[in-house]
Amino acid sequence: MSEADPHIHVEEKVTQAGAAFRNVIVSSLGRVPDAPSVVTTGCGLQVPYAMTSPRPESVTCLACREHAHREHLRFAEQVERLSRMPGAPVTGEQAAKAAQWARDVAKRFSD
């Protein structure tokens, strides 16, 4: 971990970062997970959790922005593929909305 790194990064598991994901965990388990003090980022560094953000407008590390772009596109494809499986827990319309959200976020990371 470098104390001199001025960049804001994304967590390696960017689609599982942020308040929305934590709220899903809380509503599912009824417990609030502790935020880690240090995380691995999309560019491979370990940085303080406070130096990360799931918001594209806040991320200044180019490698992390590229990582987040790819991960959100991969997530969109997974949602669409899984929604077509028999017994899928989401409708095609819900999957389309989630995939579009992920593609929109991916685009914001690439801007």
Coordinates of C-alpha atoms in Angstrom, one line a residue:
M1 CA 0.0 0.0 0.0
S2 CA 1.4 3.3 -1.0
E3 CA 0.8 6.4 1.1
A4 CA 1.8 8.7 -1.7
D5 CA -0.8 7.4 -4.2
P6 CA -3.2 10.3 -4.8
H7 CA -5.7 8.4 -7.0
I8 CA -9.2 7.2 -6.2
H9 CA -9.6 3.6 -7.2
V10 CA -12.4 1.0 -7.5
E11 CA -12.6 -2.3 -5.6
E12 CA -11.6 -5.3 -7.5
K13 CA -15.1 -6.7 -7.2
V14 CA -16.6 -3.3 -8.3
T15 CA -20.1 -4.7 -9.0
Q16 CA -20.2 -5.9 -5.4
A17 CA -19.1 -2.5 -4.0
G18 CA -21.1 0.4 -2.7
A19 CA -24.2 1.1 -0.6
A20 CA -26.7 -0.7 -2.9
F21 CA -24.8 -4.0 -2.6
R22 CA -24.4 -3.6 1.2
N23 CA -28.1 -2.9 1.5
V24 CA -28.9 -6.2 -0.3
I25 CA -26.7 -8.0 2.2
V26 CA -28.4 -6.2 5.1
S27 CA -31.9 -7.0 3.9
S28 CA -31.0 -10.6 3.1
L29 CA -29.1 -11.4 6.3
G30 CA -30.3 -8.8 8.7
R31 CA -26.7 -7.9 9.6
V32 CA -24.4 -5.1 8.5
P33 CA -21.1 -6.3 7.2
D34 CA -18.0 -4.4 8.4
A35 CA -16.3 -2.4 5.7
P36 CA -12.7 -3.5 5.3
S37 CA -9.9 -1.1 6.1
V38 CA -7.8 -2.1 3.1
V39 CA -9.1 -3.5 -0.2
T40 CA -7.6 -4.8 -3.4
T41 CA -8.3 -2.5 -6.3
G42 CA -9.1 -3.1 -10.0
C43 CA -5.5 -2.1 -10.8
G44 CA -4.1 -4.7 -8.3
L45 CA -3.0 -2.3 -5.6
Q46 CA -4.0 -2.6 -2.0
V47 CA -5.3 0.8 -0.7
P48 CA -7.3 2.1 2.2
Y49 CA -11.1 1.5 1.6
A50 CA -11.5 5.3 2.0
M51 CA -9.5 5.7 -1.3
T52 CA -12.1 3.8 -3.4
S53 CA -15.4 4.7 -4.9
P54 CA -18.0 2.9 -7.0
R55 CA -18.9 6.2 -8.6
P56 CA -17.3 6.7 -12.1
E57 CA -17.0 10.4 -11.6
S58 CA -14.8 10.0 -8.6
V59 CA -12.4 7.4 -9.9
T60 CA -9.1 8.9 -11.0
C61 CA -7.0 5.7 -11.6
L62 CA -7.1 4.9 -15.3
A63 CA -6.4 1.2 -14.9
C64 CA -9.3 1.0 -12.3
R65 CA -11.6 2.8 -14.7
E66 CA -10.8 0.3 -17.4
H67 CA -11.3 -2.6 -15.0
A68 CA -14.7 -1.2 -13.9
H69 CA -15.8 -0.7 -17.5
R70 CA -15.0 -4.4 -18.3
E71 CA -16.6 -5.7 -15.1
H72 CA -19.9 -3.8 -15.6
L73 CA -20.1 -5.1 -19.2
R74 CA -19.4 -8.6 -18.0
F75 CA -22.1 -8.2 -15.3
A76 CA -24.7 -7.1 -18.0
E77 CA -24.0 -10.1 -20.1
Q78 CA -24.3 -12.5 -17.1
V79 CA -27.6 -11.0 -16.1
E80 CA -29.0 -11.4 -19.6
R81 CA -27.7 -14.9 -19.9
L82 CA -29.0 -16.0 -16.5
S83 CA -32.4 -14.5 -17.1
R84 CA -32.9 -16.8 -20.1
M85 CA -32.4 -20.0 -18.0
P86 CA -35.4 -22.0 -16.9
G87 CA -36.5 -21.0 -13.4
A88 CA -34.6 -17.7 -13.4
P89 CA -35.5 -15.6 -10.4
V90 CA -35.9 -12.4 -12.5
T91 CA -38.1 -11.7 -15.5
G92 CA -36.7 -10.7 -18.8
E93 CA -37.8 -7.1 -18.3
Q94 CA -36.1 -7.0 -14.9
A95 CA -32.9 -8.4 -16.4
A96 CA -33.0 -6.0 -19.3
K97 CA -33.3 -3.1 -16.9
A98 CA -30.4 -4.4 -14.8
A99 CA -28.3 -5.0 -17.9
Q100 CA -29.0 -1.5 -19.2
W101 CA -28.0 0.0 -15.8
A102 CA -24.7 -1.9 -15.9
R103 CA -24.0 -0.8 -19.5
D104 CA -24.8 2.8 -18.5
V105 CA -22.3 2.6 -15.6
A106 CA -19.7 1.0 -17.9
K107 CA -20.1 3.9 -20.3
R108 CA -19.6 6.4 -17.5
F109 CA -16.3 4.6 -16.6
S110 CA -15.1 4.8 -20.2
D111 CA -15.8 8.5 -20.6

